[in-house]
Coordinates of C-alpha atoms (C1' of nucleotides) in Angstrom, one line a residue:
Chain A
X143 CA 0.0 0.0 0.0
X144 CA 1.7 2.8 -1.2
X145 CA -0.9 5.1 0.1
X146 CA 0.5 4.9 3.9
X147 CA 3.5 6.3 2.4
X148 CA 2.0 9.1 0.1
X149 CA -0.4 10.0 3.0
X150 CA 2.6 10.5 5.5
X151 CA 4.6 12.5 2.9
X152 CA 1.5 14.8 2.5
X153 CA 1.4 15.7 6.0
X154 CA 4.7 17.4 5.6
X155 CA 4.5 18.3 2.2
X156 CA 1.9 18.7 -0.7
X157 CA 2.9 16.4 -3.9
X158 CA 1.8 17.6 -7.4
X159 CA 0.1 14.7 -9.1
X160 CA 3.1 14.4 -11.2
X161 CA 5.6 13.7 -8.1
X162 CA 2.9 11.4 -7.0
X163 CA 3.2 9.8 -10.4
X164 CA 7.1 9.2 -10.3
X165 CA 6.6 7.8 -6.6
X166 CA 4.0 5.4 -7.5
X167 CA 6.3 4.4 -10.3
X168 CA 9.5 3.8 -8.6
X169 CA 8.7 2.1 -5.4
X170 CA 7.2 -1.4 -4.2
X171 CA 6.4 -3.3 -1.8
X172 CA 8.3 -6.0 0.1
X173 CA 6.8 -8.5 2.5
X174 CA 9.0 -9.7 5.4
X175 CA 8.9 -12.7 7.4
X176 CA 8.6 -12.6 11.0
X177 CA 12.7 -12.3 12.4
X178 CA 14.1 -11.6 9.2
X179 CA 16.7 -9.7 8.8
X180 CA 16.7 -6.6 6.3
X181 CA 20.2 -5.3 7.9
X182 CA 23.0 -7.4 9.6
X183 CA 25.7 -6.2 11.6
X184 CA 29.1 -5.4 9.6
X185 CA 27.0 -5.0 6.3
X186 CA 26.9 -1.6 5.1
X187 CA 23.4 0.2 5.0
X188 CA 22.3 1.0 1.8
X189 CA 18.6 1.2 2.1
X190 CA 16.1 3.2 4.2
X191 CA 12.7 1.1 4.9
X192 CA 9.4 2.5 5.3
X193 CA 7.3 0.3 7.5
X194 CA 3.7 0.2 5.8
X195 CA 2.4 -2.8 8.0
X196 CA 3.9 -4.4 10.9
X197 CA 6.9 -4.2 14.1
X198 CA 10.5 -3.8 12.8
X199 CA 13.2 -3.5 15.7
X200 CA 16.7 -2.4 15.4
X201 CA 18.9 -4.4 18.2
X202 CA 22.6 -5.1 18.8
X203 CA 24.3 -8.3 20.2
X204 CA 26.7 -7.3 23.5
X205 CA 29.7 -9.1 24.7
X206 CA 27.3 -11.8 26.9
X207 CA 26.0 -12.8 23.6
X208 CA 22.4 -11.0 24.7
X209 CA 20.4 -9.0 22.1
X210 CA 19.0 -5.8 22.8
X211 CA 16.9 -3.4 21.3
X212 CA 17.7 -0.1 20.6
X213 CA 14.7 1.2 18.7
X214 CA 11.7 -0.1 17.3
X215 CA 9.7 1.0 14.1
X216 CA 5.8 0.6 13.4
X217 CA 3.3 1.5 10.6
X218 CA 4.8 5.3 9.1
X219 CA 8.0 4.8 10.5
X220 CA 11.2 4.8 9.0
X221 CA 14.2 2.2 10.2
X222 CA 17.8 2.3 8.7
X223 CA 21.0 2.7 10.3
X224 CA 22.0 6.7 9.3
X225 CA 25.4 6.7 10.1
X226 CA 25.9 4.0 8.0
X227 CA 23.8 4.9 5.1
X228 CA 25.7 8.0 5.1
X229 CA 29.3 7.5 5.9
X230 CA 29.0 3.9 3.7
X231 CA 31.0 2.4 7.0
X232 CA 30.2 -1.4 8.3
X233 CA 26.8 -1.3 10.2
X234 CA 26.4 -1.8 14.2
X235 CA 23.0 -2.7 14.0
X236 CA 21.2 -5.8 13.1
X237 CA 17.7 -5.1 11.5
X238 CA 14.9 -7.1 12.1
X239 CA 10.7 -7.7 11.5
X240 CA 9.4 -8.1 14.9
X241 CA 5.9 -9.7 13.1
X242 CA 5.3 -10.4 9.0
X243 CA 5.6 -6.9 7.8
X244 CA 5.5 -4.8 4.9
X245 CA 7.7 -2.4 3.9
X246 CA 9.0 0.3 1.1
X247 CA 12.9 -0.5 0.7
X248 CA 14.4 2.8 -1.3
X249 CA 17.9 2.3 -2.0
X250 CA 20.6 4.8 -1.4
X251 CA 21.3 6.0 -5.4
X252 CA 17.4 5.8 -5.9
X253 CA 16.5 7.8 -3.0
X254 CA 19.0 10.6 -4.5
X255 CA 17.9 10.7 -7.7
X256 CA 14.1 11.1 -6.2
X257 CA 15.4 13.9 -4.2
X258 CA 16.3 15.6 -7.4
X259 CA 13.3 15.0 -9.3
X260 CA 11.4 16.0 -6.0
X261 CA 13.4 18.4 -4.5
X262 CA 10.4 18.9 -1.8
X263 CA 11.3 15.4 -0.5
X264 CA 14.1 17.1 0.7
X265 CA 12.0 19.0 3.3
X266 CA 9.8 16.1 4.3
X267 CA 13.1 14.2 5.2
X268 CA 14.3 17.1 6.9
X269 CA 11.1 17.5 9.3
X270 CA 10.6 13.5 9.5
X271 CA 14.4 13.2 10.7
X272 CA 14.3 16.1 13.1
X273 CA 11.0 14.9 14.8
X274 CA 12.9 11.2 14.8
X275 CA 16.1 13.2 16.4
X276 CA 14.0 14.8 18.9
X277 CA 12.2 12.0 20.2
X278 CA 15.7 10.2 20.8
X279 CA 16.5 13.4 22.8
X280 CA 13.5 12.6 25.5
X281 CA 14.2 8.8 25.2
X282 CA 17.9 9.6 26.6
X283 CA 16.1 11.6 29.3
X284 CA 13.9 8.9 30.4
X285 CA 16.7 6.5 30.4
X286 CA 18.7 9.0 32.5
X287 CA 16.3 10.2 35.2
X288 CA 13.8 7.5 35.2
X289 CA 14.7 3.9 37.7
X290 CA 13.6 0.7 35.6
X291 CA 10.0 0.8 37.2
X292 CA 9.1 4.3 36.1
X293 CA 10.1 3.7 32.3
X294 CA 7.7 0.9 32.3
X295 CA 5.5 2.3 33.7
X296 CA 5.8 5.5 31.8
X297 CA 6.5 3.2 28.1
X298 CA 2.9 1.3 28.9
X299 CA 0.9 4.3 29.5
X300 CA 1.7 5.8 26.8
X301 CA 2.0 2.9 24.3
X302 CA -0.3 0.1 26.2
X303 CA -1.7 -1.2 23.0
X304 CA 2.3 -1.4 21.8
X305 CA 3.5 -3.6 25.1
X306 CA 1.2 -6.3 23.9
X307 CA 2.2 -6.6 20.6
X308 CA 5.8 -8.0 21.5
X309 CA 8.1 -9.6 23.4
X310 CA 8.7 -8.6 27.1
X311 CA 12.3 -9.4 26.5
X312 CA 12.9 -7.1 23.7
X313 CA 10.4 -4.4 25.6
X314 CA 12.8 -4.9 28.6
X315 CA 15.8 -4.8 26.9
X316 CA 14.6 -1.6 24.8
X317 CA 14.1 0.2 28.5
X318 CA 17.3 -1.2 30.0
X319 CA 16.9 -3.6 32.1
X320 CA 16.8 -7.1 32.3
X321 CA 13.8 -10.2 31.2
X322 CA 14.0 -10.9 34.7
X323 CA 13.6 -7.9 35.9
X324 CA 10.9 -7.0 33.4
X325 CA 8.9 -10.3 35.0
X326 CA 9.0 -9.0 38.8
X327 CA 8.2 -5.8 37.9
X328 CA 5.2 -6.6 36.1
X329 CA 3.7 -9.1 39.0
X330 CA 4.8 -6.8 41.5
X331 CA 7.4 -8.1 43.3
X332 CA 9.6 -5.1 43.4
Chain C
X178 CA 32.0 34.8 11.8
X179 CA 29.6 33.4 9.5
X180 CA 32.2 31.9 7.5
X181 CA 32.0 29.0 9.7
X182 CA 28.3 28.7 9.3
X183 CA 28.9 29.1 5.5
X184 CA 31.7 26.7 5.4
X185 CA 29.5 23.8 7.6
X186 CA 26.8 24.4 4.8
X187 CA 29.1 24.4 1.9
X188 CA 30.2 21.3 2.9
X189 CA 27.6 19.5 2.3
X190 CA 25.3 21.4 -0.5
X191 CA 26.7 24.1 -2.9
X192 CA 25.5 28.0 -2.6
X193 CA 25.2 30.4 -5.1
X194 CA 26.8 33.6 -4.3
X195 CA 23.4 35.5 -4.0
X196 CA 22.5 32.8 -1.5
X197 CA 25.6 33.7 0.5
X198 CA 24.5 37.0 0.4
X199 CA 21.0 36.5 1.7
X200 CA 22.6 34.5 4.4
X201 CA 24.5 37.1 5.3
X202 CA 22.7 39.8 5.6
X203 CA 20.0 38.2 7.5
X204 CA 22.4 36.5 10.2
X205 CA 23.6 37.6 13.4
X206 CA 26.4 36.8 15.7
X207 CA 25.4 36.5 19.8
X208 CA 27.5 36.5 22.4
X209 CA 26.9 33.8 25.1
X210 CA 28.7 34.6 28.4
X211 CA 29.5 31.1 30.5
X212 CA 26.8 29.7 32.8
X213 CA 24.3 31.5 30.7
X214 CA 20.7 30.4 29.5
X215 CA 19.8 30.3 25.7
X216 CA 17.0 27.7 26.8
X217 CA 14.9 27.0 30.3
X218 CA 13.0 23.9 30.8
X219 CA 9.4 25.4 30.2
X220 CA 9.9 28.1 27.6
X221 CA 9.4 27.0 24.0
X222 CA 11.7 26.6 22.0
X223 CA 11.7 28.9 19.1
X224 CA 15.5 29.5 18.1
X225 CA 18.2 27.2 16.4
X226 CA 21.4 27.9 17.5
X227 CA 24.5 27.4 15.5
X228 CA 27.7 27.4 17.6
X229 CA 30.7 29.3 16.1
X230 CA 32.9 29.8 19.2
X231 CA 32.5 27.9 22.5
X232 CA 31.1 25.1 24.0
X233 CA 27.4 24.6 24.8
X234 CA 25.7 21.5 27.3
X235 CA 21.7 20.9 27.3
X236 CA 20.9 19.5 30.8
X237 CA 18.1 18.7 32.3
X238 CA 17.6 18.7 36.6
X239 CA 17.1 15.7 38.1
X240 CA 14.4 14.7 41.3
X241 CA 16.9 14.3 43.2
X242 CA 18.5 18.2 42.3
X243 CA 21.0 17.3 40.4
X244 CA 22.2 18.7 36.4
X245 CA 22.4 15.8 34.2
X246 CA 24.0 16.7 30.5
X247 CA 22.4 14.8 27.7
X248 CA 24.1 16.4 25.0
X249 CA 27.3 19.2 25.1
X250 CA 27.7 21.4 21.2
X251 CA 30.9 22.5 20.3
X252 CA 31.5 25.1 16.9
X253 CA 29.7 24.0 14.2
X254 CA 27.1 21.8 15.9
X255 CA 23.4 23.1 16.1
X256 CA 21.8 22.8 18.9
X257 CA 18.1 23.4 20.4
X258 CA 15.7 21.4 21.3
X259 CA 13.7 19.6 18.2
X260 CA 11.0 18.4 19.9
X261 CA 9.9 22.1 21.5
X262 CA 10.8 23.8 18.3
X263 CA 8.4 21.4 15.7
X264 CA 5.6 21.0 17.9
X265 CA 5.3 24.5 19.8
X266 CA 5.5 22.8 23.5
X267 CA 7.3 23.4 26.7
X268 CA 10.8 22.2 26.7
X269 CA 12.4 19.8 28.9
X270 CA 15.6 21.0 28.4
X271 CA 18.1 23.8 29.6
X272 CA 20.5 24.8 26.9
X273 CA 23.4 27.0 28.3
X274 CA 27.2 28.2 27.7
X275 CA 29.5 26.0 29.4
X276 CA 32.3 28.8 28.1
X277 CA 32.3 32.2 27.0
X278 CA 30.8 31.4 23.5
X279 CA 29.2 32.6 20.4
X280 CA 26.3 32.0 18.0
X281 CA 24.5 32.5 15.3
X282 CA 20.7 32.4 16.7
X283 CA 17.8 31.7 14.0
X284 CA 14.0 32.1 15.0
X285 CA 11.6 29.7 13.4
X286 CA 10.2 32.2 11.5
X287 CA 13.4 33.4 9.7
X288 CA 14.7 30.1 9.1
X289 CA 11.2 29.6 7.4
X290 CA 11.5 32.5 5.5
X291 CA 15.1 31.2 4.8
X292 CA 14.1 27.5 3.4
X293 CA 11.7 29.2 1.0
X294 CA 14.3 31.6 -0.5
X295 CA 17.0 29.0 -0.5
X296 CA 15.1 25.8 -0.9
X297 CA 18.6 23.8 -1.2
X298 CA 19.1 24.6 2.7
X299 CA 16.4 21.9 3.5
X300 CA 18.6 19.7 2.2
X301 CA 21.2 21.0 4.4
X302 CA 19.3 20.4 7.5
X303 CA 18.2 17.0 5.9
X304 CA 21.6 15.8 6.4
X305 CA 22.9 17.5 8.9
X306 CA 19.6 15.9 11.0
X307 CA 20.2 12.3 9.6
X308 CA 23.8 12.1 10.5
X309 CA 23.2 14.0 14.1
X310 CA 20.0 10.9 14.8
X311 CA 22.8 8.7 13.6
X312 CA 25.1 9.7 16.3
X313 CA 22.2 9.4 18.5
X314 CA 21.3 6.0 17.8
X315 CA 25.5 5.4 18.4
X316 CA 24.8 7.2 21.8
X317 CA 22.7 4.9 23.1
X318 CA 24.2 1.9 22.1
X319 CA 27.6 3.0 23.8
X320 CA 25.0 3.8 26.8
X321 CA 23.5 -0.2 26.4
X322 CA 26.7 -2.1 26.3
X323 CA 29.7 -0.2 27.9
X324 CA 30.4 -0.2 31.5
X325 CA 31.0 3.3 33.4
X326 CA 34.6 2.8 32.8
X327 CA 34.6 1.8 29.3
X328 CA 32.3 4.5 28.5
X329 CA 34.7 7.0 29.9
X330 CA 37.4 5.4 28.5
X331 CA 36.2 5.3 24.9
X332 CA 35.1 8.8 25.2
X333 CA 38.4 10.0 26.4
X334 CA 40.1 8.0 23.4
X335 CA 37.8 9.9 21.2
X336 CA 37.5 13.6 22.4
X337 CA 41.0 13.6 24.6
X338 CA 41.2 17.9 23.8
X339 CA 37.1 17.8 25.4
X340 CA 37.6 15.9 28.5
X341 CA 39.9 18.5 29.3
X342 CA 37.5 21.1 28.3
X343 CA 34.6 20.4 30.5
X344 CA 34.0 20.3 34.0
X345 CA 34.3 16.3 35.4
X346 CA 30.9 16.1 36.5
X347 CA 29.2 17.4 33.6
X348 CA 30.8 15.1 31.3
X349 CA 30.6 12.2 34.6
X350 CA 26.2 12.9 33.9
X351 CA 26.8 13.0 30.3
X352 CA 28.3 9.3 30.5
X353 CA 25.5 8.5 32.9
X354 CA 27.3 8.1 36.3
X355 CA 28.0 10.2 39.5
X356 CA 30.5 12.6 39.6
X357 CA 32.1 10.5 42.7
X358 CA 32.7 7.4 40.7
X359 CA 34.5 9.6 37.8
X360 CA 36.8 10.8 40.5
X361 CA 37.4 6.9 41.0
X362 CA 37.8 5.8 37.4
X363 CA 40.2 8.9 37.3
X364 CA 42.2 7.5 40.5
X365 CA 42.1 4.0 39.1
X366 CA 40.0 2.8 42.3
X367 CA 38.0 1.2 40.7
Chain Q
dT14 C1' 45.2 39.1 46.5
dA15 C1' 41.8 37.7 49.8
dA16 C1' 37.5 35.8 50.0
dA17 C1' 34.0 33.2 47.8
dA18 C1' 32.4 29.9 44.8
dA19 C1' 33.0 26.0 42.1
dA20 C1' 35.0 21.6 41.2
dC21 C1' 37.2 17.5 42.8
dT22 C1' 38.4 13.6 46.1
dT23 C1' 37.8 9.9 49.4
dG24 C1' 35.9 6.1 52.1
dA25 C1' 32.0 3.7 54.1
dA26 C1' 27.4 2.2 53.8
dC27 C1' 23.9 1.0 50.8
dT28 C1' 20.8 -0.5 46.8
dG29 C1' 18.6 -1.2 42.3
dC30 C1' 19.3 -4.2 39.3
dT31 C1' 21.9 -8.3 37.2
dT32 C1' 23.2 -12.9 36.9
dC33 C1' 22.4 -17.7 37.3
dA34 C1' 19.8 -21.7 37.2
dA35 C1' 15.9 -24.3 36.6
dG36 C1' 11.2 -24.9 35.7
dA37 C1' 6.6 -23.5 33.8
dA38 C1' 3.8 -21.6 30.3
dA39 C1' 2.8 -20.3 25.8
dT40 C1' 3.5 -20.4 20.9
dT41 C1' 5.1 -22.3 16.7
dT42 C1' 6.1 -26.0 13.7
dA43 C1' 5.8 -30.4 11.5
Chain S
dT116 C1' -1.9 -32.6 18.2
dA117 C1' 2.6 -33.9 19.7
dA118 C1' 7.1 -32.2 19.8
dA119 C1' 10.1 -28.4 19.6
dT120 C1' 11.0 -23.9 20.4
dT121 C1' 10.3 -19.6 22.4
dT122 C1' 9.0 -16.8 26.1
dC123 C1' 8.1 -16.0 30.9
dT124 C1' 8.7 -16.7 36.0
dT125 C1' 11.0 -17.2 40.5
dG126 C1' 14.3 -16.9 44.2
dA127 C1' 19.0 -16.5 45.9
dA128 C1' 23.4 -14.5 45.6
dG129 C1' 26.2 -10.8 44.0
dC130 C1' 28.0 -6.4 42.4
dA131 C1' 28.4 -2.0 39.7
dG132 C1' 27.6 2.2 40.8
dT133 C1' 25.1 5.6 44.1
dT134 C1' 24.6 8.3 48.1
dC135 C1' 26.3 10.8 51.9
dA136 C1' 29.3 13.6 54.3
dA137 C1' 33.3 15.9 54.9
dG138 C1' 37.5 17.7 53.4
dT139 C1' 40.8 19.5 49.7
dT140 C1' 42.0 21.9 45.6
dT141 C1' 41.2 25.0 41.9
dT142 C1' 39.0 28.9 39.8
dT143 C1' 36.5 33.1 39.8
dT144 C1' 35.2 37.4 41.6
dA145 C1' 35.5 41.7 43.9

DNA sequence: TAAAAAACTTGAACTGCTTCAAGAAATTTA
DNA sequence: TAAATTTCTTGAAGCAGTTCAAGTTTTTTA
């Protein structure tokens, strides 16, 4: 469904029906299994994914050999490894569907010759990636003034709908703190 | 000195020397004396600030009293805080000079004014947003899987001319620990 | 340059959370 | 639907880093 993608674009920007024309043209859809990978760590990132339907997660593996997830992705969100994407340098990040998704994969050289046949791309990217930016700045604040209880407590009022949809382990591991922990916390034995 | 700002932006997209000019004759440089405000948790945030001289810190006070830095800007770096600026609501965030420093300061409304006469600057910002998320997303990996120690010691291996620029127990909160254990990891009892 | 303020150090007591190990429950696969 | 796999639970032991309190050193201000 390209439409979730065209209708996100449009709350930023408004698309002549030509530019709406080259999009529709250019891009398609890929379905991916639940745990497949669309980025492994060491590969460099050549692709940014728009999620149109389903959970993506981006996690790392850390020296016990434990995975945990840095960031997760739903429906109108985007999911790449920047640094990578930009610098071209081996990814830290694997990148993973979380349920059987769907998603818009726009390669690297596509996505720059789109930004010069749409050059007002360019300014939904630019609001999209600062939003993104400035939601990582309050997540950091969480982390940092919030003990282990508060962020889930915090995380499941305002995404209670989210916490059900996957695994307490990654949910635990995305707020810092361990499966085990995640387990007394949530039948109260803390 | 705009030519710093110019130069950062050159560096990534081209100008046309009627661009510089607009730039230049719409910008101003601000002074920024140490210890003072440019942002206080509460206001909104309607100014992007681009660092030419100095060293900013956005910190944020904890319940228990205490400053914790979630992000320091040095020249070149932009700084402000994303989230109060797009959506018009109350910060979280104190932005302030941890030297005597200076800036060039851009309201929302000029930097509007600016993207529609120099539509290339979105691109600008596009990147410059992409590859700052990116660091982010490095952030809090460093955050997941280092210990106190190793997280100083990368840092230090990284930024050795910062940690001498900063004040330990900024930079101790920054790394997420107390400015006592810093002391310790300093001493080597640890 | 003396006084005040800011920054750093140290050790002792404490604690929030992890780690480990093992079993139970739920979900997926064949 | 049985077997395999994944996910969740529980308690006990341990520890990385905090908190507190007090003193020392460095920097700033008047």
């Amino acid at each position: 469904m390209y439409s979730v993608l065209l209708s996100h674009i449009q709350k930023f920007i408004s698309l002549e029906p030509f530019e709406i024309e080259i999009l529709e043209s250019g891009l398609g859809i890929t379905k991916i299994k639940k745990k497949q990978h669309v980025l492994q760590e060491g590969q460099i990132c050549n692709t940014m994914y728009f999620i149109t339907k389903g959970c993506f997660r981006q996690y790392i593996i850390n020296n016990k050999g434990t995975e945990q997830t840095l960031q997760f992705g739903v429906e109108s969100w985007w999911i790449t490894d920047y640094l990578s994407f930009h610098n071209q340098t081996p990814s830290h990040f694997y990148i993973q569907a979380v349920e059987n998704s769907e998603i818009i994969a726009i390669e690297k050289l596509f996505l720059e010759s789109l930004l010069i046949q749409i050059p007002k791309l360019e300014r939904y990217f630019r609001i999209v990636s600062q939003k993104t930016f400035g939601a990582a700045q309050m997540r950091i604040k969480f982390l940092f003034t919030m003990s282990a209880e508060e962020r889930y407590r915090h995380f499941s009022n305002l995404n209670p709908e989210f916490v059900q949809r996957v695994p307490q382990y990654m949910l635990a591991s995305y707020l810092d703190f361990s499966a085990e922990f995640m387990s007394k916390i949530r039948a109260g034995k803390v």
